[in-house]
Short mmCIF file of C-alpha atoms and ligand atoms in Angstrom, two decimals:
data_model
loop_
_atom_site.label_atom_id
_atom_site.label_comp_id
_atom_site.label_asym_id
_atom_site.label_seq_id
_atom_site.Cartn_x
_atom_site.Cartn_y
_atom_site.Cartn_z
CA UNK E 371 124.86 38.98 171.62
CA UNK E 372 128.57 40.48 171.72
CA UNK E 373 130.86 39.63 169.13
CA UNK E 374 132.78 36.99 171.11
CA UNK E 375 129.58 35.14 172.01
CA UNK E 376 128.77 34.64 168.22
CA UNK E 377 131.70 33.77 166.76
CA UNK E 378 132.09 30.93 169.94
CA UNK E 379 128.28 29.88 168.81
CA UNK E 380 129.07 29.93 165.05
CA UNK E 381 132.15 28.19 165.63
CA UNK E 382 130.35 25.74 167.48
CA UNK E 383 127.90 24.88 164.96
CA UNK E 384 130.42 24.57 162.10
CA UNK E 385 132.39 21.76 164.54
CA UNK E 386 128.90 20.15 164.82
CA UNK E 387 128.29 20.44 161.25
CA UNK E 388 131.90 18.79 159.76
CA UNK E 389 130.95 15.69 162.49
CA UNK E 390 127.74 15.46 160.61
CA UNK E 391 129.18 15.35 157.78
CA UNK E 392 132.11 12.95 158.73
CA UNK E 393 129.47 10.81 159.76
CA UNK E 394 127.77 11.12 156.35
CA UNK E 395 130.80 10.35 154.44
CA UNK E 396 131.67 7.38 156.68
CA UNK E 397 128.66 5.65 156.62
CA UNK E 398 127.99 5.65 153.28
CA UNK E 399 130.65 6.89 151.20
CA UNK E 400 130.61 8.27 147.86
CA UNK E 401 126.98 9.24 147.97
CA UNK E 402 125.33 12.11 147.36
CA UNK E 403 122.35 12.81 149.22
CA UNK E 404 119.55 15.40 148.15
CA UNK E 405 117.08 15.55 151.97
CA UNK E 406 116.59 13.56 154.74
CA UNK E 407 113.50 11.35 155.77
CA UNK E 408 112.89 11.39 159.46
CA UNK E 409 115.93 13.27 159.63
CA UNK E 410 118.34 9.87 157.84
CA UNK E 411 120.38 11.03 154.76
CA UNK E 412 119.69 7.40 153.27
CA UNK E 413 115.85 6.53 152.09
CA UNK E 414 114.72 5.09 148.30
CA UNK E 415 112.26 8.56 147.85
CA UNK E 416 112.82 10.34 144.20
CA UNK E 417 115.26 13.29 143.47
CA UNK E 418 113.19 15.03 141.09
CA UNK E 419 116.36 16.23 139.68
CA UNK E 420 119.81 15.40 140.71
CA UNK E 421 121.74 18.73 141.07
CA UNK E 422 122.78 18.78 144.52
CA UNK E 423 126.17 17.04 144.47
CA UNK E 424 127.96 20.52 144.33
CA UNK E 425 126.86 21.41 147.95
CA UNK E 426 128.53 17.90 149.92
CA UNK E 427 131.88 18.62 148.23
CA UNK E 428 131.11 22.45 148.57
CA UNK E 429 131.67 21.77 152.26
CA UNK E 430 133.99 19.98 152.39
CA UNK E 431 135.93 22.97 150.75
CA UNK E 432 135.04 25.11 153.09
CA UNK E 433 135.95 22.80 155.83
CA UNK E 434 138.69 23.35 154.47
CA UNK E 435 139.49 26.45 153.85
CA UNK E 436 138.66 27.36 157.69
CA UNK E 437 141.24 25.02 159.12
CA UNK E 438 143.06 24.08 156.68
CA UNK E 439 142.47 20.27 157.74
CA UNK E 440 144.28 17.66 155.20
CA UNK E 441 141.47 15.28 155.65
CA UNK E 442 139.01 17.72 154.47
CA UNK E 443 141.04 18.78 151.50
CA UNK E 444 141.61 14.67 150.39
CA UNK E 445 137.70 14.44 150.42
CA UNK E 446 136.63 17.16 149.62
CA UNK E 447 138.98 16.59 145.97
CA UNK E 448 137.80 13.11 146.25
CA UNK E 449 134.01 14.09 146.09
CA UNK E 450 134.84 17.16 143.52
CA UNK E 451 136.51 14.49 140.94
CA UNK E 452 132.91 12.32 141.31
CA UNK E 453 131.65 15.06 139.71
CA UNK E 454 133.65 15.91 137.48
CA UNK E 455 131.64 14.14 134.53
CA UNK E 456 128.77 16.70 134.76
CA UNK E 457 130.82 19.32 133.18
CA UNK E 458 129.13 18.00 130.17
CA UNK E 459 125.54 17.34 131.85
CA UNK E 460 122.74 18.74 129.66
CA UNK E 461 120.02 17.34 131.33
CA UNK E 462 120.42 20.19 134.42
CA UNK E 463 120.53 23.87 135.10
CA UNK E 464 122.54 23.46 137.39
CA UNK E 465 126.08 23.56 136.80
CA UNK E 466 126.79 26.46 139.02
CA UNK E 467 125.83 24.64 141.92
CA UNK E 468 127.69 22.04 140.95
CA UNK E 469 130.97 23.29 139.82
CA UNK E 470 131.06 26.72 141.84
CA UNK E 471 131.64 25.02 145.25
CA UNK E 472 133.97 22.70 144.23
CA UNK E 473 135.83 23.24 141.61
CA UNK E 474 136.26 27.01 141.85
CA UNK E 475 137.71 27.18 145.17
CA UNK E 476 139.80 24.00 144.05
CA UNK E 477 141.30 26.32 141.41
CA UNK E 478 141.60 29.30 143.45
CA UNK E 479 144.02 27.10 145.63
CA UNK E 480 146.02 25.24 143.15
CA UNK E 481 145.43 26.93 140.17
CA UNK E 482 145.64 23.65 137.84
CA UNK E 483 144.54 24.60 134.77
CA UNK E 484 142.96 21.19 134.29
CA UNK E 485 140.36 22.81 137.17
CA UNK E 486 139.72 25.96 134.80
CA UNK E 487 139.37 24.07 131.99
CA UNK E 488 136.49 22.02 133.65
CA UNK E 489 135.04 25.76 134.46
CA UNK E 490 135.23 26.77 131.75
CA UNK E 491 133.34 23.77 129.78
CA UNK E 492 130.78 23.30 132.48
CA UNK E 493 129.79 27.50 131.63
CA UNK E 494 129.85 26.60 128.25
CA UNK E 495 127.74 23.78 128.41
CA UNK E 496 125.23 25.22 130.61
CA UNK E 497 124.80 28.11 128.14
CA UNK E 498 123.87 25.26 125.34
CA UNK E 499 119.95 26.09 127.07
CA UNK E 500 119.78 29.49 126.12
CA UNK E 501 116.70 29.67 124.06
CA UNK E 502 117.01 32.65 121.45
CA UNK E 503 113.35 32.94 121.21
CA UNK E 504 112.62 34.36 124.68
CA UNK E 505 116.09 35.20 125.53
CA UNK E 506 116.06 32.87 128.45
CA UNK E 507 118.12 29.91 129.52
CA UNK E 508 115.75 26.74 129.80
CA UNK E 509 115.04 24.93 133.19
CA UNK E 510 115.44 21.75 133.22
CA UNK E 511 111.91 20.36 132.84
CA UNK E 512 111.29 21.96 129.60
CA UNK E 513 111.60 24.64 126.51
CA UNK E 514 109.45 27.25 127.76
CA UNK E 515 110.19 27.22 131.22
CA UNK E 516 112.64 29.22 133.10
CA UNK E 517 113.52 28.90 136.78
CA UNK E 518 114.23 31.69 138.86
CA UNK E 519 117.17 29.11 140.72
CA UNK E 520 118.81 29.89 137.39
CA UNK E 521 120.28 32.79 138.61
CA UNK E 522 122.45 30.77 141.46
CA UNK E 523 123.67 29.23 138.25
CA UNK E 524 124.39 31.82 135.77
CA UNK E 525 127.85 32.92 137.11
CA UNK E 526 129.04 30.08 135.91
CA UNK E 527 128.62 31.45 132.78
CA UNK E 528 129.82 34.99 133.09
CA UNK E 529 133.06 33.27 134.80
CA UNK E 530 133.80 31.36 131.65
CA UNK E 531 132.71 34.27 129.72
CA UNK E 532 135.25 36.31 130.86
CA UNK E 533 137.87 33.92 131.79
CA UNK E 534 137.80 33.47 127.82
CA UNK E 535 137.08 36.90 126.39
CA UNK E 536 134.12 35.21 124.67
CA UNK E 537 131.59 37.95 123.67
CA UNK E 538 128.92 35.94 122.52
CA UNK E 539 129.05 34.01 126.40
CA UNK E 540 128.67 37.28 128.03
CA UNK E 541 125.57 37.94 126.06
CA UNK E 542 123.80 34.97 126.83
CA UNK E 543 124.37 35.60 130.67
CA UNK E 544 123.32 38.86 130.46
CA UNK E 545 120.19 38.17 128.43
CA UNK E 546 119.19 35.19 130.87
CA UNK E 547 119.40 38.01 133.88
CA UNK E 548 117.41 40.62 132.19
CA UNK E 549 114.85 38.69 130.90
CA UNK E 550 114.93 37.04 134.47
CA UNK E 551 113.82 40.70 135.71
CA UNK E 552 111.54 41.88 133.68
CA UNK E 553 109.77 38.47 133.80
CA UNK E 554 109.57 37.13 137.23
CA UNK E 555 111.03 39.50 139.41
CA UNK E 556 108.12 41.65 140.33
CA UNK E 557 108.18 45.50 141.25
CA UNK E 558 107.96 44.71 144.85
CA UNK E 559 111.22 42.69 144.71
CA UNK E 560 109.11 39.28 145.06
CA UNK E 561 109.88 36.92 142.60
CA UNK E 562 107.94 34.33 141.15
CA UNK E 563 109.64 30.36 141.00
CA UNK E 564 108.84 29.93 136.99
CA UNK E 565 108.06 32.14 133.62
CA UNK E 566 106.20 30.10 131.20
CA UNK E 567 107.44 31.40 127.36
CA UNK E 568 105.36 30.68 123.75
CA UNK E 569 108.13 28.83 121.76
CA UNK E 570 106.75 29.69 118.74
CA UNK E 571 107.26 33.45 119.44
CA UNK E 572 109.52 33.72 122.50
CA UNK E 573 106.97 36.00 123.85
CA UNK E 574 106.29 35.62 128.23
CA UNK E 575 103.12 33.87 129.06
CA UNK E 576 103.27 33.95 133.13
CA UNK E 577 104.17 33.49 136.08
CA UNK E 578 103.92 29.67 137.30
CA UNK E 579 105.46 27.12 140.22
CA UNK E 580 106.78 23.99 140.65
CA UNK E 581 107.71 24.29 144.59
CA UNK E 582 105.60 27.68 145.93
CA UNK E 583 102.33 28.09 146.74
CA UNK E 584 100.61 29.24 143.93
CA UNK E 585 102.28 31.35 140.42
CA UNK E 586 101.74 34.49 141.93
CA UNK E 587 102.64 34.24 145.69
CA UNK E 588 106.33 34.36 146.81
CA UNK E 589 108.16 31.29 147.19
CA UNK E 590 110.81 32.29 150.17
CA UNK E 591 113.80 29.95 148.41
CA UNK E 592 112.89 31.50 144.94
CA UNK E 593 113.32 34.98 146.27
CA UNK E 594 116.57 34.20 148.00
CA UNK E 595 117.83 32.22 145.24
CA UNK E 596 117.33 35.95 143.28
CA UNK E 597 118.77 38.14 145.83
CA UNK E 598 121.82 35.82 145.93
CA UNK E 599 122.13 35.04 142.33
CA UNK E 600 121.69 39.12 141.14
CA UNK E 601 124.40 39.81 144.20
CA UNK E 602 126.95 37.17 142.38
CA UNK E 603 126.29 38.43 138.92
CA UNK E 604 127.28 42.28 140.47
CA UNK E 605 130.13 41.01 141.64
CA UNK E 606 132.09 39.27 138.63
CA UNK E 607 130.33 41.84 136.08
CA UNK E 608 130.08 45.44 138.31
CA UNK E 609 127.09 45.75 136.89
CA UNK E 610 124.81 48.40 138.33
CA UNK E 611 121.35 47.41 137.18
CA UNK E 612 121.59 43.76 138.25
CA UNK E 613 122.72 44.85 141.87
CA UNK E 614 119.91 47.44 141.75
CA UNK E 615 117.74 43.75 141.58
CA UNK E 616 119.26 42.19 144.53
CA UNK E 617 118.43 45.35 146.69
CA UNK E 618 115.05 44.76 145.68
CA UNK E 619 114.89 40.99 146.53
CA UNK E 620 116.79 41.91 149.98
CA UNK E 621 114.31 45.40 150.62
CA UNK E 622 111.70 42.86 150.15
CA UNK E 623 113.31 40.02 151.95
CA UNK E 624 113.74 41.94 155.01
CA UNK E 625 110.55 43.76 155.43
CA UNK E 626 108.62 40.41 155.42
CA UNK E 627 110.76 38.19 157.73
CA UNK E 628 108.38 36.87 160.34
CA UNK E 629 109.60 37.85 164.13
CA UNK E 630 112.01 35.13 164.79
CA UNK E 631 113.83 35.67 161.30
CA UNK E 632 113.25 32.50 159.94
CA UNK E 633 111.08 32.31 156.41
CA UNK E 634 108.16 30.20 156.33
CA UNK E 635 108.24 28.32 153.22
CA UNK E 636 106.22 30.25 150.63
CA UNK E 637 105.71 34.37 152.11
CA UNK E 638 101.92 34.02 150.88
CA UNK E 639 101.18 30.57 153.20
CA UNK E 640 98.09 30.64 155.06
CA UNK E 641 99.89 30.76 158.61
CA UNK E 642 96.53 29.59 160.49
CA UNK E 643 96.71 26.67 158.24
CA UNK E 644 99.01 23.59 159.62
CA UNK E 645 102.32 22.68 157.64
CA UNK E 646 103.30 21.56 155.18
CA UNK E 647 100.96 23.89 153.59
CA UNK E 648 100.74 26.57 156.16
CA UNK E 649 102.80 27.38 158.43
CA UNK E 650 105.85 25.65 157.95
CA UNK E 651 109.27 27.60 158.10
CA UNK E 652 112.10 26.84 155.55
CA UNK E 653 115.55 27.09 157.67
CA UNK E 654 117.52 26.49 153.73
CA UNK E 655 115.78 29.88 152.24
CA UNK E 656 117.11 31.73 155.49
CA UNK E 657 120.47 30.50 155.13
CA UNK E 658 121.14 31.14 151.46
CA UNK E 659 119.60 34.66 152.33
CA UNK E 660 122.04 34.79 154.96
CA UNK E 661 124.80 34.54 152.96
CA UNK E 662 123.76 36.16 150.00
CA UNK E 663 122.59 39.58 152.49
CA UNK E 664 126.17 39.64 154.31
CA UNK E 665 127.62 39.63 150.32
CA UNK E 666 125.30 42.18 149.55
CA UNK E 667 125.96 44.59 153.03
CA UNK E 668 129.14 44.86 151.23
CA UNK E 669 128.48 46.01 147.60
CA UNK E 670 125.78 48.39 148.54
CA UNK E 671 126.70 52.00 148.47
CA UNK E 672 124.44 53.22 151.63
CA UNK E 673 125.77 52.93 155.13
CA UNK E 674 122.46 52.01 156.50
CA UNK E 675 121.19 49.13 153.94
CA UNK E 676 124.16 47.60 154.77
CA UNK E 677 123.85 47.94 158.06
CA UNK E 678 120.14 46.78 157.74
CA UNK E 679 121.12 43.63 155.27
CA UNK E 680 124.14 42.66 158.02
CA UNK E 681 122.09 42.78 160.94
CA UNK E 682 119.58 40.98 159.11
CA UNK E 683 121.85 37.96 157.88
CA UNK E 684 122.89 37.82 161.64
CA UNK E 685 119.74 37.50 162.99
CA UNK E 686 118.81 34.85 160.57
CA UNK E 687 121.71 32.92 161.57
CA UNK E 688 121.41 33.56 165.37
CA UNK E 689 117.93 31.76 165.00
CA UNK E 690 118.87 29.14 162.94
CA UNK E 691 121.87 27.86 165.60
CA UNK E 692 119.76 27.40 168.30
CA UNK E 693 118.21 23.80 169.25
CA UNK E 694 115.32 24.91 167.59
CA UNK E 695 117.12 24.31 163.91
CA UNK E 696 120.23 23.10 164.67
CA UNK E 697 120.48 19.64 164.89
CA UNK E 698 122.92 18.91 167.68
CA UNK E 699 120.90 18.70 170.45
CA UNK E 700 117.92 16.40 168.18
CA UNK E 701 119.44 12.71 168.79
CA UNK E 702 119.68 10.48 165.75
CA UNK E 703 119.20 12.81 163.04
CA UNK E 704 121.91 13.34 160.62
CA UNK E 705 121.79 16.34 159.06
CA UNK E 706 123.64 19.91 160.39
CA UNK E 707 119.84 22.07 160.10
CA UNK E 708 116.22 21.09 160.36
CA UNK E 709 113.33 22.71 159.12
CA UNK E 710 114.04 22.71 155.64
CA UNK E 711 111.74 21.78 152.40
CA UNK E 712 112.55 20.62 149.02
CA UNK E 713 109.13 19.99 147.38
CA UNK E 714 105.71 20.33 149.10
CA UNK E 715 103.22 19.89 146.21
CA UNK E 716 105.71 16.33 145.90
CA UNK E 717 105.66 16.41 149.27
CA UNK E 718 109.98 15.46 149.04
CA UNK E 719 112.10 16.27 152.07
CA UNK E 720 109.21 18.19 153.46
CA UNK E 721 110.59 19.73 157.01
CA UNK E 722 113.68 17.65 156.61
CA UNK E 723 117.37 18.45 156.33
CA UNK E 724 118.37 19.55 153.21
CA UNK E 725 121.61 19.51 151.46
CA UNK E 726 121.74 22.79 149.89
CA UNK E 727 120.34 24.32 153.90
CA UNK E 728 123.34 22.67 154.94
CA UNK E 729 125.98 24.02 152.27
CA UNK E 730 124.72 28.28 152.51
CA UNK E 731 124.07 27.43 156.21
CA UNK E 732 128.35 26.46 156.88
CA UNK E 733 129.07 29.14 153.97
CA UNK E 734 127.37 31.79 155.76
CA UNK E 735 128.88 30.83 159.03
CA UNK E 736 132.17 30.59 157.64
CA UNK E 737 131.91 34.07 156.35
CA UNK E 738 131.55 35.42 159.83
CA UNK E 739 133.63 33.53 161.75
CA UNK E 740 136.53 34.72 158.67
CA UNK E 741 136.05 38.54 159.83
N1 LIG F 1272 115.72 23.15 142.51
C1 LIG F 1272 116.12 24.21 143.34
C2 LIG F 1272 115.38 24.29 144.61
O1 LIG F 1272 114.75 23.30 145.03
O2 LIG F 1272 115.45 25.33 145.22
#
């Protein structure tokens, strides 16, 4: 594909996606979706946890910040100040999510320190899991469980950490990361979803899963939750051994893609098997790997990784905006990609749209169609 022919595509699927959205915010406004059902944002099934809020305003912002559309920027604030209350949510890990793609880039534009200031607290409070014992900060389902999607989060912490000189912050960021590594990041780059910890000692007891296959196989939205996360923590902090992590998530990443670029669900699914436990492709894993690899093609030192880690990210998105994933072409659904999972064991938004797909789908895009 020349250059011209994909920016014209991506620009055509991030006009498709803001009319999805549109749609979403018109017909039921002020609602935060988590995953379809038969491809319709608005169903009674469970959340599981609510932490998704972050990624409808997060694209509005980006919307935004494309075209510089009004609209966009009234709801996208709009949305951002429903959220606003969570600053101080302990039930979650995950305030980066949350307050990263909203409130950050509301900042970055306005620079209202009322914006920082709800940064700043929402770091703070998310560092109120850090478990000393274990050096880890809790998931949200309990003590001794940590969640590689953590990671996504952290920066929030290290960004309030160093927006505030606070030392003991920085540590508690750090700590989370390394003990992140050593735990559940495995020398092959694969990374587990969950490291179970003894709370008496703070001592690692194993690898487990909520959403993968099985504790030891490799989860594809874990992995590219890592790669993404490690890449963001290089990036505020410059810190060499965290983006030696990501290369490993991305080396690993890219040498198990299947041929048409897009993950299945869990690398270790038993692809004669039917979905949702075989072979059934997760179009959200490839598009936060998308964005996280064309981040990464620009931090790493070697010519050819990046070159490998670009053309990777752009084959992932190539495949995900054809009919195949994109939805523009599938009448009646309302979501921007299909072929996305939340929770198979729960069987949730199982091959559905997802809202976090959509958000690192129209960030990734974005990124390209900025060069
Ligand atoms: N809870 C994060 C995820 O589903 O990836």
């Amino acid at each position: 594909m020349t250059h011209a022919d994909r920016q014209r595509s991506y620009l055509g699927a991030l006009e498709f996606a803001e009319s999805q959205v549109a749609a979403l915010t018109e017909q039921h406004p002020d609602f935060f979706p988590i995953y379809t059902v038969d491809g319709r944002w608005h169903h009674e099934g469970e959340l599981w946890t609510d932490w998704t809020g972050g990624f409808l305003a997060g694209m509005m912002w980006q919307f935004h910040l494309r075209n510089g559309d009004a609209t966009w920027r009234a709801r996208a604030e709009h949305y951002s100040k429903l959220l606003e209350h969570r600053q101080h949510d302990r039930a979650v890990h995950d305030l980066g999510f949350i307050f990263l793609s909203t409130y950050k880039p509301w900042f970055d534009v306005t620079g209202d320190s009322h914006l920082h200031d709800v940064l700043v607290q929402a770091g703070r409070t998310l560092a109120l899991r850090f478990q000393e014992k274990g050096q880890y900060l809790r998931s949200f389902v309990a003590p001794e469980s940590l969640f590689i999607d953590i990671m996504m989060n952290v920066p929030i912490i290290f960004y309030a950490a160093l927006e505030t000189d606070d030392d003991a912050l920085m540590q508690i960021a750090n700590a989370h990361c390394r003990t992140t590594r050593d735990c559940i990041v495995r020398s092959d780059g694969s990374t587990a979803h969950e490291g179970i910890f003894d709370l008496e000692t703070g001592a690692f007891v194993q690898q487990t899963t909520h959403q993968g296959l099985a504790g030891d196989s490799r989860w594809a939205r874990g992995l590219a939750w890592s790669l993404y996360g490690y890449s963001k923590v290089f990036a505020l902090t410059g810190q060499q051994e965290f983006l030696a992590v990501a290369q490993r998530n991305a080396d690993f990443w890219v040498a198990n893609l299947p041929a048409d670029h897009v993950p299945y669900w869990d690398f270790d699914a038993d692809l004669a098997l039917p979905a949702p436990w075989g072979a059934q492709k997760d179009s959200s894993a490839g598009a936060i790997a998308a964005s996280g690899l064309l981040d990464l093609s620009r931090q790493v030192d070697s010519a050819d990784l990046a070159a490998t880690y670009r053309q990777t990210a752009l084959a992932m998105l190539d495949a995900l905006v054809t009919p195949e994933y994109l939805a523009r072409e599938t009448p009646g659904w309302e979501g921007i990609l299909k072929h996305g999972v939340y929770h198979t064991k729960k069987q949730l938004g199982v091959d559905e749209s997802v809202m976090w797909g959509e958000f690192f789908f129209v960030e990734a895009l974005s990124k390209v169609v900025a060069e």
